[in-house]
PDB file of C-alpha atoms in Angstrom:
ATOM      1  CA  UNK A   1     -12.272   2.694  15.680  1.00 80.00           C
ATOM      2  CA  UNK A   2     -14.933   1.418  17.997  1.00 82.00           C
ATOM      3  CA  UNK A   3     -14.553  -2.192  16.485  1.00 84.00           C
ATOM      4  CA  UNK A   4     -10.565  -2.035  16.414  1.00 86.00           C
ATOM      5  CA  UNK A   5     -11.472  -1.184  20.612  1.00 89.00           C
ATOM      6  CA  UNK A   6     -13.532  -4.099  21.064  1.00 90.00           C
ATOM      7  CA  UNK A   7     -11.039  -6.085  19.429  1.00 89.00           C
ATOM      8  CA  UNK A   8      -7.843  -4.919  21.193  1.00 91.00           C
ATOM      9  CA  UNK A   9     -10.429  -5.620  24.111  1.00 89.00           C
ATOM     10  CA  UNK A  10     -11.292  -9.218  23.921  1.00 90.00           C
ATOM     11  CA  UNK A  11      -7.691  -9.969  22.525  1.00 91.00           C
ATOM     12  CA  UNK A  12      -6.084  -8.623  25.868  1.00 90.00           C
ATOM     13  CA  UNK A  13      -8.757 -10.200  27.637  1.00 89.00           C
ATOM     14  CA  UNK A  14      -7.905 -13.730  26.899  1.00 85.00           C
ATOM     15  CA  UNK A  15     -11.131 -15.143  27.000  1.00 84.00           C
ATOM     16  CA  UNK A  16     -14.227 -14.461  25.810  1.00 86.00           C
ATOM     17  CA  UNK A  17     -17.352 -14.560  27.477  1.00 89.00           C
ATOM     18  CA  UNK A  18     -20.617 -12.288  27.947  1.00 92.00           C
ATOM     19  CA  UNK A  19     -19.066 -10.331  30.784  1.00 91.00           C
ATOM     20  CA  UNK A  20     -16.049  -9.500  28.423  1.00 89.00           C
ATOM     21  CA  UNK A  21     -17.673  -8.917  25.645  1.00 91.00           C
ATOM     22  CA  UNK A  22     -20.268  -6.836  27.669  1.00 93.00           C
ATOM     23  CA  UNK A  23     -17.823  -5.141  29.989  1.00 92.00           C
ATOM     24  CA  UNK A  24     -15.854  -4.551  26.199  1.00 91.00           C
ATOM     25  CA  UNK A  25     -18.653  -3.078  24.518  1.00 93.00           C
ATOM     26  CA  UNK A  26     -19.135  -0.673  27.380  1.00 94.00           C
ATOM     27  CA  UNK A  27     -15.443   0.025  27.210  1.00 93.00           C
ATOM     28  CA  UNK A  28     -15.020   0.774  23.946  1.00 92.00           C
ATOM     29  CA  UNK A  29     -17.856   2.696  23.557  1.00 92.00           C
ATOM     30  CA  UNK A  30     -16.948   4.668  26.484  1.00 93.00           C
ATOM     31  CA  UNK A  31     -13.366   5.714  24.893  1.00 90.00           C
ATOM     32  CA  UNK A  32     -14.696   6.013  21.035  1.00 88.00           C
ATOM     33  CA  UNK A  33     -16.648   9.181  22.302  1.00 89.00           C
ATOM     34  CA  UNK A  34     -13.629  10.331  24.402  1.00 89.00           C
ATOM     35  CA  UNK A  35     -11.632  10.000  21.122  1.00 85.00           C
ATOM     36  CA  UNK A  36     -14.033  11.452  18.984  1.00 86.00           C
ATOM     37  CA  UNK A  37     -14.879  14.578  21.587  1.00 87.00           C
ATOM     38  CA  UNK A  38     -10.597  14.486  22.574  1.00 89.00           C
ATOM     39  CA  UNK A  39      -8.753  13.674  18.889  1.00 86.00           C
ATOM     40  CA  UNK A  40     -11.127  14.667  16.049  1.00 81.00           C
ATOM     41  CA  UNK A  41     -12.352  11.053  15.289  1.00 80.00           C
ATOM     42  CA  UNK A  42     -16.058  10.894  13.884  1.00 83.00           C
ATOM     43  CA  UNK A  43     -18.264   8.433  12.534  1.00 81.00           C
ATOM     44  CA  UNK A  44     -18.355   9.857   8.799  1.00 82.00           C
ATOM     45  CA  UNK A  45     -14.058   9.487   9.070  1.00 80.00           C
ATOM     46  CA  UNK A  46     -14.346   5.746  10.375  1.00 79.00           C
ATOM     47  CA  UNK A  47     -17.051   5.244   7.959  1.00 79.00           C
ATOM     48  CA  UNK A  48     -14.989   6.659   5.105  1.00 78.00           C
ATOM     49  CA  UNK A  49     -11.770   4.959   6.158  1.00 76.00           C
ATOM     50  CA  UNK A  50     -14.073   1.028   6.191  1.00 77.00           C
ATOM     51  CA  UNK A  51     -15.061   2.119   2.514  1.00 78.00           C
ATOM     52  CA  UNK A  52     -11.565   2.205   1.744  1.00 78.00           C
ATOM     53  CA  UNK A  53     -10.364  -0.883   3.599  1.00 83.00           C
ATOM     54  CA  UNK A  54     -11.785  -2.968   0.365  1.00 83.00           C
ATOM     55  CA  UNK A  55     -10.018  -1.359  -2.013  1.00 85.00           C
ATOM     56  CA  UNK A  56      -6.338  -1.055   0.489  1.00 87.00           C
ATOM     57  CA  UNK A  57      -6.601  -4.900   1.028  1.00 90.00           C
ATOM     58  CA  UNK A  58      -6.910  -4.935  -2.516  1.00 91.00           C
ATOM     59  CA  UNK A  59      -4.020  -2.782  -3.219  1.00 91.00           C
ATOM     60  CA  UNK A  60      -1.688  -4.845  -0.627  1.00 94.00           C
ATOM     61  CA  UNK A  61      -2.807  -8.482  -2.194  1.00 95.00           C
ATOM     62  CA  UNK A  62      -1.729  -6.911  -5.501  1.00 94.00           C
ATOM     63  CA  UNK A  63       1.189  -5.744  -4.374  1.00 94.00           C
ATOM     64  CA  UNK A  64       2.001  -8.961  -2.404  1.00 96.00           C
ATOM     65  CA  UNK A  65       1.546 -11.021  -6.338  1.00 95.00           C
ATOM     66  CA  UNK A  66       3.903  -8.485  -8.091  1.00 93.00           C
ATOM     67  CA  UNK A  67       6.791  -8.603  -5.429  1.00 94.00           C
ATOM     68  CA  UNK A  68       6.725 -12.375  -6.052  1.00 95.00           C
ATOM     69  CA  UNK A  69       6.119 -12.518  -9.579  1.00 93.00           C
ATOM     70  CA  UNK A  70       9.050 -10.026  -9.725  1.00 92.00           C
ATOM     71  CA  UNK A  71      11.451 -11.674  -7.668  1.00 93.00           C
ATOM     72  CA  UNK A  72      10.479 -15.103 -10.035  1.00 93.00           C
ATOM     73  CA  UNK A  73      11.649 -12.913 -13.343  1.00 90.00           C
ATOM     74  CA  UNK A  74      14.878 -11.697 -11.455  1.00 91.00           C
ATOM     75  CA  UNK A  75      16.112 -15.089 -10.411  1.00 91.00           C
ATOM     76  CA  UNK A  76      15.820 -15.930 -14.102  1.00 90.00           C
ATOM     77  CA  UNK A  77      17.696 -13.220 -15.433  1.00 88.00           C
ATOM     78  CA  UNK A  78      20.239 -13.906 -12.770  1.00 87.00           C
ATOM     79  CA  UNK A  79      20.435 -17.465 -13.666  1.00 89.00           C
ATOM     80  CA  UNK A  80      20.342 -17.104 -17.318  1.00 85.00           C
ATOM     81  CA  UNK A  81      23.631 -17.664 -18.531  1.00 80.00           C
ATOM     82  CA  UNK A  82      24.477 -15.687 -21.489  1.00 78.00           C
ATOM     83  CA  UNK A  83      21.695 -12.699 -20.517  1.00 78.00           C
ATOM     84  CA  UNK A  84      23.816  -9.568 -20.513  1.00 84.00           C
ATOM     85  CA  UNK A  85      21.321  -7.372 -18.075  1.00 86.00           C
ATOM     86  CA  UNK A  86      21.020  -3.249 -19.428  1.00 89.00           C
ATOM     87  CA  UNK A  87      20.084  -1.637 -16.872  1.00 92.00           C
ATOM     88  CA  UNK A  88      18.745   1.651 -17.116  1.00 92.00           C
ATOM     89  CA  UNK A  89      17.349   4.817 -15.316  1.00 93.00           C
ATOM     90  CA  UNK A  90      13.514   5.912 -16.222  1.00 92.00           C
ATOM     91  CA  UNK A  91      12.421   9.328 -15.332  1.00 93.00           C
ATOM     92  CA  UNK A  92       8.974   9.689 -15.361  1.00 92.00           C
ATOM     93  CA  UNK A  93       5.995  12.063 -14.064  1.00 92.00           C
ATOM     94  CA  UNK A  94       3.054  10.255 -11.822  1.00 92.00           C
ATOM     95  CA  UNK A  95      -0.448  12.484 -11.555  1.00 90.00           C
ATOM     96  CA  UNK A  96      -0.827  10.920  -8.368  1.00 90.00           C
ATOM     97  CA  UNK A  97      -1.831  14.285  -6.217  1.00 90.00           C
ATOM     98  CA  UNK A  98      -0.849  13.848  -2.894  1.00 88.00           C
ATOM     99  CA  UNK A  99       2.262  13.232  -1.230  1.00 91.00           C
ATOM    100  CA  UNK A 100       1.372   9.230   0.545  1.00 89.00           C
ATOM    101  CA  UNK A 101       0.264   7.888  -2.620  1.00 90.00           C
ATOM    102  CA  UNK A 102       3.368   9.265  -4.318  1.00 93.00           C
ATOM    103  CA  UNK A 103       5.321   7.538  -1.298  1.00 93.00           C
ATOM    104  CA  UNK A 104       3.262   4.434  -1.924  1.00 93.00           C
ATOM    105  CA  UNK A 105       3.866   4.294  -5.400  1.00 93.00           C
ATOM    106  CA  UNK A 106       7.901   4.817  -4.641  1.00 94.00           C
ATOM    107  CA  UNK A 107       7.990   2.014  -2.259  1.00 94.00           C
ATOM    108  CA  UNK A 108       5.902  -0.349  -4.030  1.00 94.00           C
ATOM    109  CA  UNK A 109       8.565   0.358  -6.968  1.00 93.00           C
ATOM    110  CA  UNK A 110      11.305  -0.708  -4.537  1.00 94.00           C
ATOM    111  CA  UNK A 111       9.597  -3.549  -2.528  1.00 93.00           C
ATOM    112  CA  UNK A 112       9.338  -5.427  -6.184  1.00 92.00           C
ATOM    113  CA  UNK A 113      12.518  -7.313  -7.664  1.00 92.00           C
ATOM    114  CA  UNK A 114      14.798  -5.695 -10.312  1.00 92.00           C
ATOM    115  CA  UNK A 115      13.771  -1.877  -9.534  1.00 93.00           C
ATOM    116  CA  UNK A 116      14.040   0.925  -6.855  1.00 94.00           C
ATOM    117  CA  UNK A 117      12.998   4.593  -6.542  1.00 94.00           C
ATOM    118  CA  UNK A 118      16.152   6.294  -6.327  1.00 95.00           C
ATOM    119  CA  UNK A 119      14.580   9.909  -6.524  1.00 94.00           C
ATOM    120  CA  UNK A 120      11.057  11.320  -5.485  1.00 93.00           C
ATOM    121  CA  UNK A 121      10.920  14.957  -6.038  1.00 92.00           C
ATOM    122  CA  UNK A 122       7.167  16.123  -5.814  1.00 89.00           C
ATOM    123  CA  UNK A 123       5.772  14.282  -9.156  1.00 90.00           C
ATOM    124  CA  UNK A 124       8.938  13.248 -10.830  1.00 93.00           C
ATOM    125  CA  UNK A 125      10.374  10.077 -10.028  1.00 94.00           C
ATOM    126  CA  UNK A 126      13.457   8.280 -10.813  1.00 94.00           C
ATOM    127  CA  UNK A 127      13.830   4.612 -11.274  1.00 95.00           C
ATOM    128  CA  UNK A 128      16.804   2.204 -11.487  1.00 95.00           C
ATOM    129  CA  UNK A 129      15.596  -0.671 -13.503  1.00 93.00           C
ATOM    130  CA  UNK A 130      18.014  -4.136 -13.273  1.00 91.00           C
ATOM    131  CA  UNK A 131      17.033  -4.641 -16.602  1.00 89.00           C
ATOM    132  CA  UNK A 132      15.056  -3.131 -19.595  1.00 87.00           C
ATOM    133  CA  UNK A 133      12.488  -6.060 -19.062  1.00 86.00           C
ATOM    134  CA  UNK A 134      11.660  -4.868 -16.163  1.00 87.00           C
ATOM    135  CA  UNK A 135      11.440  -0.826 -17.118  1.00 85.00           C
ATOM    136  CA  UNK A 136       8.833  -1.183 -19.318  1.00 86.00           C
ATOM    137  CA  UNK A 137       5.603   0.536 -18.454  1.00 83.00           C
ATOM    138  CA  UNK A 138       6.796   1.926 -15.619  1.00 83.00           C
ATOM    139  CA  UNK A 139       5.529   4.906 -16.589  1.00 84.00           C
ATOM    140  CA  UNK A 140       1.369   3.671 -16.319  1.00 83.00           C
ATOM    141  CA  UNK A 141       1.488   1.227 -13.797  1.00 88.00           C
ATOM    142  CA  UNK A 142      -1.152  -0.957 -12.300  1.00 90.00           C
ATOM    143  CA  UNK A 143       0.108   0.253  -9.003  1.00 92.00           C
ATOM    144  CA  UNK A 144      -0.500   4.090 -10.208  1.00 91.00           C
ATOM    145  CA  UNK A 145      -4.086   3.489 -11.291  1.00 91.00           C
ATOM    146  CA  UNK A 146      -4.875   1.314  -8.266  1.00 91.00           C
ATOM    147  CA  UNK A 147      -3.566   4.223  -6.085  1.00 91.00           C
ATOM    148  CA  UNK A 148      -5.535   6.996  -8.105  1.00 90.00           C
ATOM    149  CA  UNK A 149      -8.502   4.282  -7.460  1.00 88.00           C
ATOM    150  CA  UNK A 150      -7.469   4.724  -4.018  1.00 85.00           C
ATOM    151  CA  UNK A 151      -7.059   8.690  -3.714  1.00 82.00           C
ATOM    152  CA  UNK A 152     -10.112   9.550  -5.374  1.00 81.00           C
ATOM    153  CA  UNK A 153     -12.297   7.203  -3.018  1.00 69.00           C
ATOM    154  CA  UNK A 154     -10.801   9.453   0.022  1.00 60.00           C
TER     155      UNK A 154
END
């Protein structure tokens, strides 16, 4: 939080200098122990929440490679001519515990080509699939055990 400060600091600032950063240090320091005495923020959460950066930018480049990939295979079933799509709606339990990794896992279903969440309801989600190709393994997905990776690191 104290970094993110600094860096909002010097940003708004314009320039940078010793007397910003200097005056910015002092700043930020200043309102980091207002926030943590004020909002509940401690160093153990910050340092918690930088060990999980890694593995989030991670998560987000991963993400980033599938939506493209997926939106490749989709333009060539699209363009395909003779491909009759089946499309088709998976049901299927996640053991992802808590409720934002479910969310995460239901909108990184629907940010990639060919699929969306249609239902969440607690650990049962429903899936409409453009095509069968793109159904399979559904089910175990990377994005699952990358957010269990995720959830058990918090």
């Amino acid at each position: 939080m104290g970094i993110l400060l600094f860096g909002l600091w010097v940003l708004l600032s314009g320039k940078l200098g010793f007397e910003i950063c200097a005056i910015g240090a002092i700043v930020s320091v200043a309102l980091y122990i207002l926030a943590c005495r004020t909002l509940g923020y401690s160093l153990s959460g910050d340092l918690k929440a930088l060990k999980r950066l890694g593995g989030g930018v991670c998560y987000l480049l991963y993400l980033l490679k599938e939506m493209l990939w997926a939106g490749l295979v989709v333009m060539q079933l699209i363009y395909t001519k003779g491909r009759n799509m089946e499309p088709r709606l998976i049901w299927f339990h996640t053991d992802l515990m808590n409720d934002s990794a479910r969310a995460a896992l239901s909108d990184a279903i629907t940010l990639t080509a060919g699929t969306i969440t249609v239902s969440q309801e607690g650990d049962l989600l429903c899936v409409h699939a453009l095509d069968t190709s793109l159904a399979e393994g559904l089910e175990h997905s990377e994005f699952e055990r990358k957010l269990r990776k995720l959830e058990r690191d918090v």
